[in-house]
mmCIF file with all atom_site columns, C-alpha atoms in Angstrom:
data_model
loop_
_atom_site.group_PDB
_atom_site.id
_atom_site.type_symbol
_atom_site.label_atom_id
_atom_site.label_alt_id
_atom_site.label_comp_id
_atom_site.label_asym_id
_atom_site.label_entity_id
_atom_site.label_seq_id
_atom_site.pdbx_PDB_ins_code
_atom_site.Cartn_x
_atom_site.Cartn_y
_atom_site.Cartn_z
_atom_site.occupancy
_atom_site.B_iso_or_equiv
_atom_site.pdbx_formal_charge
_atom_site.auth_seq_id
_atom_site.auth_comp_id
_atom_site.auth_asym_id
_atom_site.auth_atom_id
_atom_site.pdbx_PDB_model_num
ATOM 1   C CA . UNK A 1 1   ? 16.318 -23.844 -5.342  1.00 72.00 ? 765 UNK A CA 1
ATOM 2   C CA . UNK A 1 2   ? 19.953 -23.553 -6.415  1.00 75.00 ? 766 UNK A CA 1
ATOM 3   C CA . UNK A 1 3   ? 19.221 -25.528 -9.574  1.00 79.00 ? 767 UNK A CA 1
ATOM 4   C CA . UNK A 1 4   ? 16.243 -23.302 -10.286 1.00 81.00 ? 768 UNK A CA 1
ATOM 5   C CA . UNK A 1 5   ? 18.392 -20.176 -9.946  1.00 83.00 ? 769 UNK A CA 1
ATOM 6   C CA . UNK A 1 6   ? 20.943 -21.608 -12.365 1.00 85.00 ? 770 UNK A CA 1
ATOM 7   C CA . UNK A 1 7   ? 18.192 -22.261 -14.885 1.00 81.00 ? 771 UNK A CA 1
ATOM 8   C CA . UNK A 1 8   ? 16.840 -18.734 -14.446 1.00 86.00 ? 772 UNK A CA 1
ATOM 9   C CA . UNK A 1 9   ? 20.315 -17.330 -15.022 1.00 86.00 ? 773 UNK A CA 1
ATOM 10  C CA . UNK A 1 10  ? 20.576 -19.281 -18.265 1.00 87.00 ? 774 UNK A CA 1
ATOM 11  C CA . UNK A 1 11  ? 17.161 -18.014 -19.357 1.00 89.00 ? 775 UNK A CA 1
ATOM 12  C CA . UNK A 1 12  ? 18.116 -14.401 -18.625 1.00 90.00 ? 776 UNK A CA 1
ATOM 13  C CA . UNK A 1 13  ? 21.230 -14.678 -20.794 1.00 90.00 ? 777 UNK A CA 1
ATOM 14  C CA . UNK A 1 14  ? 19.059 -15.852 -23.693 1.00 90.00 ? 778 UNK A CA 1
ATOM 15  C CA . UNK A 1 15  ? 16.222 -13.376 -23.046 1.00 92.00 ? 779 UNK A CA 1
ATOM 16  C CA . UNK A 1 16  ? 16.594 -10.969 -25.966 1.00 94.00 ? 780 UNK A CA 1
ATOM 17  C CA . UNK A 1 17  ? 13.847 -8.624  -24.783 1.00 94.00 ? 781 UNK A CA 1
ATOM 18  C CA . UNK A 1 18  ? 16.029 -7.550  -21.864 1.00 95.00 ? 782 UNK A CA 1
ATOM 19  C CA . UNK A 1 19  ? 18.849 -6.552  -24.203 1.00 96.00 ? 783 UNK A CA 1
ATOM 20  C CA . UNK A 1 20  ? 16.471 -4.568  -26.388 1.00 96.00 ? 784 UNK A CA 1
ATOM 21  C CA . UNK A 1 21  ? 15.117 -2.771  -23.314 1.00 96.00 ? 785 UNK A CA 1
ATOM 22  C CA . UNK A 1 22  ? 18.672 -2.058  -22.140 1.00 97.00 ? 786 UNK A CA 1
ATOM 23  C CA . UNK A 1 23  ? 19.524 -0.470  -25.498 1.00 97.00 ? 787 UNK A CA 1
ATOM 24  C CA . UNK A 1 24  ? 16.354 1.650   -25.409 1.00 97.00 ? 788 UNK A CA 1
ATOM 25  C CA . UNK A 1 25  ? 17.040 2.857   -21.856 1.00 97.00 ? 789 UNK A CA 1
ATOM 26  C CA . UNK A 1 26  ? 20.714 3.470   -22.608 1.00 97.00 ? 790 UNK A CA 1
ATOM 27  C CA . UNK A 1 27  ? 19.824 5.575   -25.639 1.00 97.00 ? 791 UNK A CA 1
ATOM 28  C CA . UNK A 1 28  ? 17.128 7.471   -23.750 1.00 95.00 ? 792 UNK A CA 1
ATOM 29  C CA . UNK A 1 29  ? 19.459 8.232   -20.846 1.00 95.00 ? 793 UNK A CA 1
ATOM 30  C CA . UNK A 1 30  ? 22.415 9.175   -23.031 1.00 95.00 ? 794 UNK A CA 1
ATOM 31  C CA . UNK A 1 31  ? 20.499 11.609  -25.213 1.00 94.00 ? 795 UNK A CA 1
ATOM 32  C CA . UNK A 1 32  ? 18.728 13.056  -22.190 1.00 92.00 ? 796 UNK A CA 1
ATOM 33  C CA . UNK A 1 33  ? 22.078 13.828  -20.566 1.00 88.00 ? 797 UNK A CA 1
ATOM 34  C CA . UNK A 1 34  ? 23.569 15.017  -23.845 1.00 87.00 ? 798 UNK A CA 1
ATOM 35  C CA . UNK A 1 35  ? 20.764 17.199  -25.165 1.00 86.00 ? 799 UNK A CA 1
ATOM 36  C CA . UNK A 1 36  ? 18.371 18.124  -22.365 1.00 86.00 ? 800 UNK A CA 1
ATOM 37  C CA . UNK A 1 37  ? 20.299 18.744  -19.166 1.00 83.00 ? 801 UNK A CA 1
ATOM 38  C CA . UNK A 1 38  ? 21.819 22.222  -18.642 1.00 83.00 ? 802 UNK A CA 1
ATOM 39  C CA . UNK A 1 39  ? 25.550 22.832  -18.328 1.00 81.00 ? 803 UNK A CA 1
ATOM 40  C CA . UNK A 1 40  ? 25.420 24.324  -14.833 1.00 81.00 ? 804 UNK A CA 1
ATOM 41  C CA . UNK A 1 41  ? 24.735 20.925  -13.195 1.00 83.00 ? 805 UNK A CA 1
ATOM 42  C CA . UNK A 1 42  ? 27.313 18.710  -11.545 1.00 86.00 ? 806 UNK A CA 1
ATOM 43  C CA . UNK A 1 43  ? 27.419 14.928  -11.781 1.00 90.00 ? 807 UNK A CA 1
ATOM 44  C CA . UNK A 1 44  ? 25.659 14.479  -8.427  1.00 90.00 ? 808 UNK A CA 1
ATOM 45  C CA . UNK A 1 45  ? 22.697 16.526  -9.645  1.00 90.00 ? 809 UNK A CA 1
ATOM 46  C CA . UNK A 1 46  ? 22.528 14.517  -12.857 1.00 92.00 ? 810 UNK A CA 1
ATOM 47  C CA . UNK A 1 47  ? 22.510 11.378  -10.719 1.00 94.00 ? 811 UNK A CA 1
ATOM 48  C CA . UNK A 1 48  ? 19.729 12.782  -8.533  1.00 92.00 ? 812 UNK A CA 1
ATOM 49  C CA . UNK A 1 49  ? 17.650 13.534  -11.623 1.00 90.00 ? 813 UNK A CA 1
ATOM 50  C CA . UNK A 1 50  ? 17.997 10.040  -13.093 1.00 94.00 ? 814 UNK A CA 1
ATOM 51  C CA . UNK A 1 51  ? 17.965 7.850   -9.968  1.00 95.00 ? 815 UNK A CA 1
ATOM 52  C CA . UNK A 1 52  ? 14.396 8.832   -9.055  1.00 91.00 ? 816 UNK A CA 1
ATOM 53  C CA . UNK A 1 53  ? 13.055 9.032   -12.605 1.00 92.00 ? 817 UNK A CA 1
ATOM 54  C CA . UNK A 1 54  ? 10.149 6.635   -13.141 1.00 90.00 ? 818 UNK A CA 1
ATOM 55  C CA . UNK A 1 55  ? 9.478  7.618   -16.750 1.00 90.00 ? 819 UNK A CA 1
ATOM 56  C CA . UNK A 1 56  ? 10.532 4.201   -18.048 1.00 93.00 ? 820 UNK A CA 1
ATOM 57  C CA . UNK A 1 57  ? 9.317  2.005   -15.222 1.00 93.00 ? 821 UNK A CA 1
ATOM 58  C CA . UNK A 1 58  ? 6.634  0.633   -17.528 1.00 93.00 ? 822 UNK A CA 1
ATOM 59  C CA . UNK A 1 59  ? 9.382  -0.759  -19.789 1.00 94.00 ? 823 UNK A CA 1
ATOM 60  C CA . UNK A 1 60  ? 11.023 -2.474  -16.826 1.00 95.00 ? 824 UNK A CA 1
ATOM 61  C CA . UNK A 1 61  ? 7.652  -3.909  -15.794 1.00 94.00 ? 825 UNK A CA 1
ATOM 62  C CA . UNK A 1 62  ? 7.083  -5.138  -19.337 1.00 94.00 ? 826 UNK A CA 1
ATOM 63  C CA . UNK A 1 63  ? 10.401 -7.019  -19.295 1.00 95.00 ? 827 UNK A CA 1
ATOM 64  C CA . UNK A 1 64  ? 9.604  -8.620  -15.915 1.00 94.00 ? 828 UNK A CA 1
ATOM 65  C CA . UNK A 1 65  ? 6.078  -9.621  -16.935 1.00 93.00 ? 829 UNK A CA 1
ATOM 66  C CA . UNK A 1 66  ? 7.219  -10.985 -20.297 1.00 93.00 ? 830 UNK A CA 1
ATOM 67  C CA . UNK A 1 67  ? 10.026 -13.018 -18.751 1.00 93.00 ? 831 UNK A CA 1
ATOM 68  C CA . UNK A 1 68  ? 7.762  -14.683 -16.178 1.00 91.00 ? 832 UNK A CA 1
ATOM 69  C CA . UNK A 1 69  ? 4.662  -14.900 -18.347 1.00 88.00 ? 833 UNK A CA 1
ATOM 70  C CA . UNK A 1 70  ? 6.564  -16.947 -20.915 1.00 89.00 ? 834 UNK A CA 1
ATOM 71  C CA . UNK A 1 71  ? 6.961  -19.691 -18.311 1.00 85.00 ? 835 UNK A CA 1
ATOM 72  C CA . UNK A 1 72  ? 3.189  -20.041 -18.037 1.00 84.00 ? 836 UNK A CA 1
ATOM 73  C CA . UNK A 1 73  ? 2.808  -20.100 -21.814 1.00 85.00 ? 837 UNK A CA 1
ATOM 74  C CA . UNK A 1 74  ? 5.459  -22.788 -22.421 1.00 84.00 ? 838 UNK A CA 1
ATOM 75  C CA . UNK A 1 75  ? 4.418  -24.781 -19.323 1.00 82.00 ? 839 UNK A CA 1
ATOM 76  C CA . UNK A 1 76  ? 7.787  -24.420 -17.592 1.00 82.00 ? 840 UNK A CA 1
ATOM 77  C CA . UNK A 1 77  ? 6.078  -23.626 -14.298 1.00 82.00 ? 841 UNK A CA 1
ATOM 78  C CA . UNK A 1 78  ? 3.736  -26.586 -14.722 1.00 82.00 ? 842 UNK A CA 1
ATOM 79  C CA . UNK A 1 79  ? 6.708  -28.888 -15.269 1.00 81.00 ? 843 UNK A CA 1
ATOM 80  C CA . UNK A 1 80  ? 8.604  -27.538 -12.248 1.00 83.00 ? 844 UNK A CA 1
ATOM 81  C CA . UNK A 1 81  ? 5.650  -28.184 -9.967  1.00 81.00 ? 845 UNK A CA 1
ATOM 82  C CA . UNK A 1 82  ? 5.121  -31.603 -11.519 1.00 84.00 ? 846 UNK A CA 1
ATOM 83  C CA . UNK A 1 83  ? 8.679  -32.738 -10.750 1.00 84.00 ? 847 UNK A CA 1
ATOM 84  C CA . UNK A 1 84  ? 8.399  -31.651 -7.135  1.00 82.00 ? 848 UNK A CA 1
ATOM 85  C CA . UNK A 1 85  ? 9.513  -28.027 -6.744  1.00 79.00 ? 849 UNK A CA 1
ATOM 86  C CA . UNK A 1 86  ? 7.438  -26.085 -4.226  1.00 85.00 ? 850 UNK A CA 1
ATOM 87  C CA . UNK A 1 87  ? 5.224  -23.300 -5.502  1.00 85.00 ? 851 UNK A CA 1
ATOM 88  C CA . UNK A 1 88  ? 6.965  -20.905 -3.129  1.00 88.00 ? 852 UNK A CA 1
ATOM 89  C CA . UNK A 1 89  ? 10.353 -21.599 -4.726  1.00 86.00 ? 853 UNK A CA 1
ATOM 90  C CA . UNK A 1 90  ? 8.828  -21.358 -8.203  1.00 88.00 ? 854 UNK A CA 1
ATOM 91  C CA . UNK A 1 91  ? 7.664  -17.781 -7.754  1.00 88.00 ? 855 UNK A CA 1
ATOM 92  C CA . UNK A 1 92  ? 10.495 -16.722 -5.445  1.00 91.00 ? 856 UNK A CA 1
ATOM 93  C CA . UNK A 1 93  ? 13.293 -17.545 -7.893  1.00 93.00 ? 857 UNK A CA 1
ATOM 94  C CA . UNK A 1 94  ? 11.445 -15.673 -10.622 1.00 93.00 ? 858 UNK A CA 1
ATOM 95  C CA . UNK A 1 95  ? 10.908 -12.693 -8.363  1.00 93.00 ? 859 UNK A CA 1
ATOM 96  C CA . UNK A 1 96  ? 14.612 -12.577 -7.502  1.00 94.00 ? 860 UNK A CA 1
ATOM 97  C CA . UNK A 1 97  ? 15.576 -12.941 -11.166 1.00 95.00 ? 861 UNK A CA 1
ATOM 98  C CA . UNK A 1 98  ? 13.253 -10.214 -12.399 1.00 95.00 ? 862 UNK A CA 1
ATOM 99  C CA . UNK A 1 99  ? 14.370 -7.883  -9.588  1.00 96.00 ? 863 UNK A CA 1
ATOM 100 C CA . UNK A 1 100 ? 17.973 -8.319  -10.741 1.00 96.00 ? 864 UNK A CA 1
ATOM 101 C CA . UNK A 1 101 ? 16.959 -7.535  -14.325 1.00 96.00 ? 865 UNK A CA 1
ATOM 102 C CA . UNK A 1 102 ? 14.964 -4.501  -13.225 1.00 96.00 ? 866 UNK A CA 1
ATOM 103 C CA . UNK A 1 103 ? 17.836 -3.099  -11.151 1.00 97.00 ? 867 UNK A CA 1
ATOM 104 C CA . UNK A 1 104 ? 20.233 -3.710  -14.044 1.00 97.00 ? 868 UNK A CA 1
ATOM 105 C CA . UNK A 1 105 ? 17.975 -1.806  -16.457 1.00 97.00 ? 869 UNK A CA 1
ATOM 106 C CA . UNK A 1 106 ? 17.567 1.121   -14.066 1.00 97.00 ? 870 UNK A CA 1
ATOM 107 C CA . UNK A 1 107 ? 21.329 1.301   -13.530 1.00 97.00 ? 871 UNK A CA 1
ATOM 108 C CA . UNK A 1 108 ? 21.816 1.320   -17.302 1.00 97.00 ? 872 UNK A CA 1
ATOM 109 C CA . UNK A 1 109 ? 19.554 4.364   -17.491 1.00 97.00 ? 873 UNK A CA 1
ATOM 110 C CA . UNK A 1 110 ? 21.354 6.185   -14.656 1.00 96.00 ? 874 UNK A CA 1
ATOM 111 C CA . UNK A 1 111 ? 24.852 5.498   -15.986 1.00 96.00 ? 875 UNK A CA 1
ATOM 112 C CA . UNK A 1 112 ? 23.860 6.413   -19.549 1.00 96.00 ? 876 UNK A CA 1
ATOM 113 C CA . UNK A 1 113 ? 22.392 9.726   -18.420 1.00 95.00 ? 877 UNK A CA 1
ATOM 114 C CA . UNK A 1 114 ? 25.571 10.613  -16.521 1.00 94.00 ? 878 UNK A CA 1
ATOM 115 C CA . UNK A 1 115 ? 27.670 9.491   -19.485 1.00 94.00 ? 879 UNK A CA 1
ATOM 116 C CA . UNK A 1 116 ? 25.686 11.593  -21.946 1.00 93.00 ? 880 UNK A CA 1
ATOM 117 C CA . UNK A 1 117 ? 26.030 14.662  -19.728 1.00 90.00 ? 881 UNK A CA 1
ATOM 118 C CA . UNK A 1 118 ? 29.750 14.022  -19.188 1.00 90.00 ? 882 UNK A CA 1
ATOM 119 C CA . UNK A 1 119 ? 30.453 13.675  -22.918 1.00 88.00 ? 883 UNK A CA 1
ATOM 120 C CA . UNK A 1 120 ? 29.053 17.129  -23.624 1.00 84.00 ? 884 UNK A CA 1
ATOM 121 C CA . UNK A 1 121 ? 30.023 18.951  -20.450 1.00 85.00 ? 885 UNK A CA 1
ATOM 122 C CA . UNK A 1 122 ? 32.151 17.406  -17.713 1.00 82.00 ? 886 UNK A CA 1
ATOM 123 C CA . UNK A 1 123 ? 32.391 14.672  -15.126 1.00 83.00 ? 887 UNK A CA 1
ATOM 124 C CA . UNK A 1 124 ? 33.242 15.227  -11.472 1.00 84.00 ? 888 UNK A CA 1
ATOM 125 C CA . UNK A 1 125 ? 33.456 13.008  -8.434  1.00 84.00 ? 889 UNK A CA 1
ATOM 126 C CA . UNK A 1 126 ? 30.555 14.636  -6.571  1.00 81.00 ? 890 UNK A CA 1
ATOM 127 C CA . UNK A 1 127 ? 28.380 11.603  -7.287  1.00 82.00 ? 891 UNK A CA 1
ATOM 128 C CA . UNK A 1 128 ? 30.602 9.358   -5.156  1.00 83.00 ? 892 UNK A CA 1
ATOM 129 C CA . UNK A 1 129 ? 29.164 9.957   -1.687  1.00 88.00 ? 893 UNK A CA 1
ATOM 130 C CA . UNK A 1 130 ? 27.666 7.799   1.043   1.00 90.00 ? 894 UNK A CA 1
ATOM 131 C CA . UNK A 1 131 ? 24.448 9.815   0.862   1.00 91.00 ? 895 UNK A CA 1
ATOM 132 C CA . UNK A 1 132 ? 23.990 9.068   -2.825  1.00 92.00 ? 896 UNK A CA 1
ATOM 133 C CA . UNK A 1 133 ? 24.825 5.406   -2.202  1.00 94.00 ? 897 UNK A CA 1
ATOM 134 C CA . UNK A 1 134 ? 22.113 5.230   0.473   1.00 95.00 ? 898 UNK A CA 1
ATOM 135 C CA . UNK A 1 135 ? 19.724 6.936   -1.948  1.00 95.00 ? 899 UNK A CA 1
ATOM 136 C CA . UNK A 1 136 ? 20.501 4.378   -4.641  1.00 96.00 ? 900 UNK A CA 1
ATOM 137 C CA . UNK A 1 137 ? 20.002 1.468   -2.237  1.00 96.00 ? 901 UNK A CA 1
ATOM 138 C CA . UNK A 1 138 ? 16.584 2.785   -1.190  1.00 97.00 ? 902 UNK A CA 1
ATOM 139 C CA . UNK A 1 139 ? 15.583 3.206   -4.837  1.00 96.00 ? 903 UNK A CA 1
ATOM 140 C CA . UNK A 1 140 ? 16.696 -0.382  -5.526  1.00 97.00 ? 904 UNK A CA 1
ATOM 141 C CA . UNK A 1 141 ? 14.478 -1.484  -2.638  1.00 97.00 ? 905 UNK A CA 1
ATOM 142 C CA . UNK A 1 142 ? 11.575 0.443   -4.168  1.00 96.00 ? 906 UNK A CA 1
ATOM 143 C CA . UNK A 1 143 ? 12.189 -1.154  -7.566  1.00 96.00 ? 907 UNK A CA 1
ATOM 144 C CA . UNK A 1 144 ? 12.095 -4.526  -5.819  1.00 96.00 ? 908 UNK A CA 1
ATOM 145 C CA . UNK A 1 145 ? 8.696  -3.577  -4.380  1.00 96.00 ? 909 UNK A CA 1
ATOM 146 C CA . UNK A 1 146 ? 7.408  -2.632  -7.833  1.00 95.00 ? 910 UNK A CA 1
ATOM 147 C CA . UNK A 1 147 ? 8.568  -5.927  -9.293  1.00 95.00 ? 911 UNK A CA 1
ATOM 148 C CA . UNK A 1 148 ? 6.920  -7.855  -6.462  1.00 95.00 ? 912 UNK A CA 1
ATOM 149 C CA . UNK A 1 149 ? 3.614  -6.267  -7.480  1.00 95.00 ? 913 UNK A CA 1
ATOM 150 C CA . UNK A 1 150 ? 4.302  -7.196  -11.105 1.00 94.00 ? 914 UNK A CA 1
ATOM 151 C CA . UNK A 1 151 ? 4.903  -10.795 -10.021 1.00 93.00 ? 915 UNK A CA 1
ATOM 152 C CA . UNK A 1 152 ? 1.626  -10.833 -8.123  1.00 93.00 ? 916 UNK A CA 1
ATOM 153 C CA . UNK A 1 153 ? -0.242 -9.673  -11.221 1.00 93.00 ? 917 UNK A CA 1
ATOM 154 C CA . UNK A 1 154 ? 1.450  -12.195 -13.510 1.00 92.00 ? 918 UNK A CA 1
ATOM 155 C CA . UNK A 1 155 ? 0.978  -15.131 -11.142 1.00 90.00 ? 919 UNK A CA 1
ATOM 156 C CA . UNK A 1 156 ? -2.643 -14.132 -10.563 1.00 89.00 ? 920 UNK A CA 1
ATOM 157 C CA . UNK A 1 157 ? -3.417 -13.942 -14.298 1.00 88.00 ? 921 UNK A CA 1
ATOM 158 C CA . UNK A 1 158 ? -1.119 -16.814 -15.376 1.00 84.00 ? 922 UNK A CA 1
ATOM 159 C CA . UNK A 1 159 ? -0.961 -15.540 -18.982 1.00 81.00 ? 923 UNK A CA 1
ATOM 160 C CA . UNK A 1 160 ? 1.812  -13.701 -20.764 1.00 81.00 ? 924 UNK A CA 1
ATOM 161 C CA . UNK A 1 161 ? -0.328 -11.351 -22.870 1.00 87.00 ? 925 UNK A CA 1
ATOM 162 C CA . UNK A 1 162 ? -2.755 -10.260 -20.170 1.00 86.00 ? 926 UNK A CA 1
ATOM 163 C CA . UNK A 1 163 ? 0.081  -10.131 -17.636 1.00 85.00 ? 927 UNK A CA 1
ATOM 164 C CA . UNK A 1 164 ? 2.075  -7.760  -19.828 1.00 88.00 ? 928 UNK A CA 1
ATOM 165 C CA . UNK A 1 165 ? -0.936 -5.597  -20.622 1.00 91.00 ? 929 UNK A CA 1
ATOM 166 C CA . UNK A 1 166 ? -2.088 -5.215  -17.022 1.00 92.00 ? 930 UNK A CA 1
ATOM 167 C CA . UNK A 1 167 ? 1.387  -4.618  -15.583 1.00 91.00 ? 931 UNK A CA 1
ATOM 168 C CA . UNK A 1 168 ? 2.333  -2.052  -18.223 1.00 90.00 ? 932 UNK A CA 1
ATOM 169 C CA . UNK A 1 169 ? -0.920 -0.147  -17.691 1.00 92.00 ? 933 UNK A CA 1
ATOM 170 C CA . UNK A 1 170 ? -0.536 -0.382  -13.917 1.00 90.00 ? 934 UNK A CA 1
ATOM 171 C CA . UNK A 1 171 ? 3.063  0.846   -14.010 1.00 90.00 ? 935 UNK A CA 1
ATOM 172 C CA . UNK A 1 172 ? 2.301  3.650   -16.450 1.00 89.00 ? 936 UNK A CA 1
ATOM 173 C CA . UNK A 1 173 ? -0.612 4.910   -14.350 1.00 89.00 ? 937 UNK A CA 1
ATOM 174 C CA . UNK A 1 174 ? 1.071  4.554   -10.952 1.00 86.00 ? 938 UNK A CA 1
ATOM 175 C CA . UNK A 1 175 ? 4.625  5.595   -11.851 1.00 85.00 ? 939 UNK A CA 1
ATOM 176 C CA . UNK A 1 176 ? 3.931  8.177   -14.561 1.00 81.00 ? 940 UNK A CA 1
ATOM 177 C CA . UNK A 1 177 ? 0.437  9.640   -14.526 1.00 80.00 ? 941 UNK A CA 1
ATOM 178 C CA . UNK A 1 178 ? -0.191 9.699   -10.777 1.00 78.00 ? 942 UNK A CA 1
ATOM 179 C CA . UNK A 1 179 ? 3.321  10.910  -10.044 1.00 73.00 ? 943 UNK A CA 1
ATOM 180 C CA . UNK A 1 180 ? 2.815  13.882  -12.350 1.00 70.00 ? 944 UNK A CA 1
ATOM 181 C CA . UNK A 1 181 ? -0.461 14.890  -10.715 1.00 72.00 ? 945 UNK A CA 1
ATOM 182 C CA . UNK A 1 182 ? 0.101  14.024  -7.052  1.00 69.00 ? 946 UNK A CA 1
ATOM 183 C CA . UNK A 1 183 ? 2.644  16.424  -5.628  1.00 63.00 ? 947 UNK A CA 1
ATOM 184 C CA . UNK A 1 184 ? 2.707  16.785  -1.864  1.00 62.00 ? 948 UNK A CA 1
ATOM 185 C CA . UNK A 1 185 ? 1.247  13.675  -0.283  1.00 70.00 ? 949 UNK A CA 1
ATOM 186 C CA . UNK A 1 186 ? 2.115  10.303  1.180   1.00 76.00 ? 950 UNK A CA 1
ATOM 187 C CA . UNK A 1 187 ? 2.142  8.972   -2.381  1.00 77.00 ? 951 UNK A CA 1
ATOM 188 C CA . UNK A 1 188 ? 5.575  10.575  -2.833  1.00 79.00 ? 952 UNK A CA 1
ATOM 189 C CA . UNK A 1 189 ? 6.997  8.087   -0.316  1.00 82.00 ? 953 UNK A CA 1
ATOM 190 C CA . UNK A 1 190 ? 5.586  4.974   -1.968  1.00 85.00 ? 954 UNK A CA 1
ATOM 191 C CA . UNK A 1 191 ? 7.548  2.730   -4.365  1.00 88.00 ? 955 UNK A CA 1
ATOM 192 C CA . UNK A 1 192 ? 5.523  4.160   -7.251  1.00 88.00 ? 956 UNK A CA 1
ATOM 193 C CA . UNK A 1 193 ? 7.339  7.460   -6.812  1.00 86.00 ? 957 UNK A CA 1
ATOM 194 C CA . UNK A 1 194 ? 11.010 6.658   -6.324  1.00 90.00 ? 958 UNK A CA 1
ATOM 195 C CA . UNK A 1 195 ? 12.555 8.631   -3.448  1.00 89.00 ? 959 UNK A CA 1
ATOM 196 C CA . UNK A 1 196 ? 12.739 12.221  -4.656  1.00 87.00 ? 960 UNK A CA 1
ATOM 197 C CA . UNK A 1 197 ? 15.391 13.488  -2.257  1.00 88.00 ? 961 UNK A CA 1
ATOM 198 C CA . UNK A 1 198 ? 18.229 12.047  -0.224  1.00 89.00 ? 962 UNK A CA 1
ATOM 199 C CA . UNK A 1 199 ? 17.298 13.495  3.159   1.00 90.00 ? 963 UNK A CA 1
ATOM 200 C CA . UNK A 1 200 ? 17.220 10.908  5.930   1.00 91.00 ? 964 UNK A CA 1
ATOM 201 C CA . UNK A 1 201 ? 13.478 11.218  6.621   1.00 91.00 ? 965 UNK A CA 1
ATOM 202 C CA . UNK A 1 202 ? 12.491 10.624  2.994   1.00 91.00 ? 966 UNK A CA 1
ATOM 203 C CA . UNK A 1 203 ? 14.858 7.684   2.613   1.00 94.00 ? 967 UNK A CA 1
ATOM 204 C CA . UNK A 1 204 ? 13.765 6.063   5.879   1.00 94.00 ? 968 UNK A CA 1
ATOM 205 C CA . UNK A 1 205 ? 10.037 6.370   5.184   1.00 93.00 ? 969 UNK A CA 1
ATOM 206 C CA . UNK A 1 206 ? 10.467 5.295   1.557   1.00 94.00 ? 970 UNK A CA 1
ATOM 207 C CA . UNK A 1 207 ? 12.370 2.211   2.702   1.00 95.00 ? 971 UNK A CA 1
ATOM 208 C CA . UNK A 1 208 ? 9.656  1.337   5.231   1.00 95.00 ? 972 UNK A CA 1
ATOM 209 C CA . UNK A 1 209 ? 6.923  1.648   2.592   1.00 94.00 ? 973 UNK A CA 1
ATOM 210 C CA . UNK A 1 210 ? 8.957  -0.460  0.160   1.00 95.00 ? 974 UNK A CA 1
ATOM 211 C CA . UNK A 1 211 ? 9.516  -3.248  2.688   1.00 96.00 ? 975 UNK A CA 1
ATOM 212 C CA . UNK A 1 212 ? 5.813  -3.262  3.553   1.00 96.00 ? 976 UNK A CA 1
ATOM 213 C CA . UNK A 1 213 ? 4.856  -3.553  -0.128  1.00 95.00 ? 977 UNK A CA 1
ATOM 214 C CA . UNK A 1 214 ? 7.382  -6.355  -0.661  1.00 96.00 ? 978 UNK A CA 1
ATOM 215 C CA . UNK A 1 215 ? 6.080  -8.376  2.287   1.00 96.00 ? 979 UNK A CA 1
ATOM 216 C CA . UNK A 1 216 ? 2.427  -7.881  1.356   1.00 96.00 ? 980 UNK A CA 1
ATOM 217 C CA . UNK A 1 217 ? 3.020  -8.649  -2.326  1.00 94.00 ? 981 UNK A CA 1
ATOM 218 C CA . UNK A 1 218 ? 4.981  -11.818 -1.614  1.00 93.00 ? 982 UNK A CA 1
ATOM 219 C CA . UNK A 1 219 ? 2.332  -12.995 0.832   1.00 93.00 ? 983 UNK A CA 1
ATOM 220 C CA . UNK A 1 220 ? -0.477 -12.250 -1.622  1.00 93.00 ? 984 UNK A CA 1
ATOM 221 C CA . UNK A 1 221 ? 1.358  -14.032 -4.448  1.00 91.00 ? 985 UNK A CA 1
ATOM 222 C CA . UNK A 1 222 ? 1.929  -17.082 -2.264  1.00 89.00 ? 986 UNK A CA 1
ATOM 223 C CA . UNK A 1 223 ? -1.763 -17.230 -1.322  1.00 90.00 ? 987 UNK A CA 1
ATOM 224 C CA . UNK A 1 224 ? -3.017 -16.780 -4.895  1.00 88.00 ? 988 UNK A CA 1
ATOM 225 C CA . UNK A 1 225 ? -0.481 -19.125 -6.485  1.00 84.00 ? 989 UNK A CA 1
ATOM 226 C CA . UNK A 1 226 ? -0.932 -21.818 -3.838  1.00 81.00 ? 990 UNK A CA 1
ATOM 227 C CA . UNK A 1 227 ? -4.621 -22.093 -4.700  1.00 74.00 ? 991 UNK A CA 1
ATOM 228 C CA . UNK A 1 228 ? -4.225 -21.700 -8.465  1.00 66.00 ? 992 UNK A CA 1
ATOM 229 C CA . UNK A 1 229 ? -4.754 -24.546 -10.886 1.00 65.00 ? 993 UNK A CA 1
ATOM 230 C CA . UNK A 1 230 ? -1.689 -24.780 -13.140 1.00 63.00 ? 994 UNK A CA 1
ATOM 231 C CA . UNK A 1 231 ? -2.342 -26.303 -16.550 1.00 59.00 ? 995 UNK A CA 1
#
């Protein structure tokens, strides 16, 4: 598995789509902080606005689906299985890799939003607190859960185009449309609606839901991929 992770790292470095997505999210966050956020906020409030924002989750899902789907199209996954790698390691290393990319992209958005706000107004140290760190860690766990679902979809479909299409639509509906219409319900604690507040109850329940989704998604992917015919 170590060799597989090294190969995935090399592929990420050469994956231009991730860099394009990073530029788009950086620009979106910077201009949001620069032009849209009011002056009477502090840095912690800017952080709280951006850390739970799912507006661009469909872009992150697109990057993850594209990265993994390419390996079905160019037969990389077929070749790995053929030379003896287990199917579990094949999808696990890709899940870990895409989670890292997704977290990186979300952090780019958060930092860019704070930077844009700070350029126009001010920067203070209020964002550096243990509570906000716990909030960020829970959100990272929720992003991991979202990516695990993306991996299930891609490994179930085994095609880059359909994988991208389905995951983007799924992410846009679950993380954007439903979040805008469903206000007070259990949905607000699911990974599709990143933790909205940093109170202990919200963070604890959000973390529990995220772990449950991760376990179920990984199990479902293993079952589907184990029985799939790879050409």
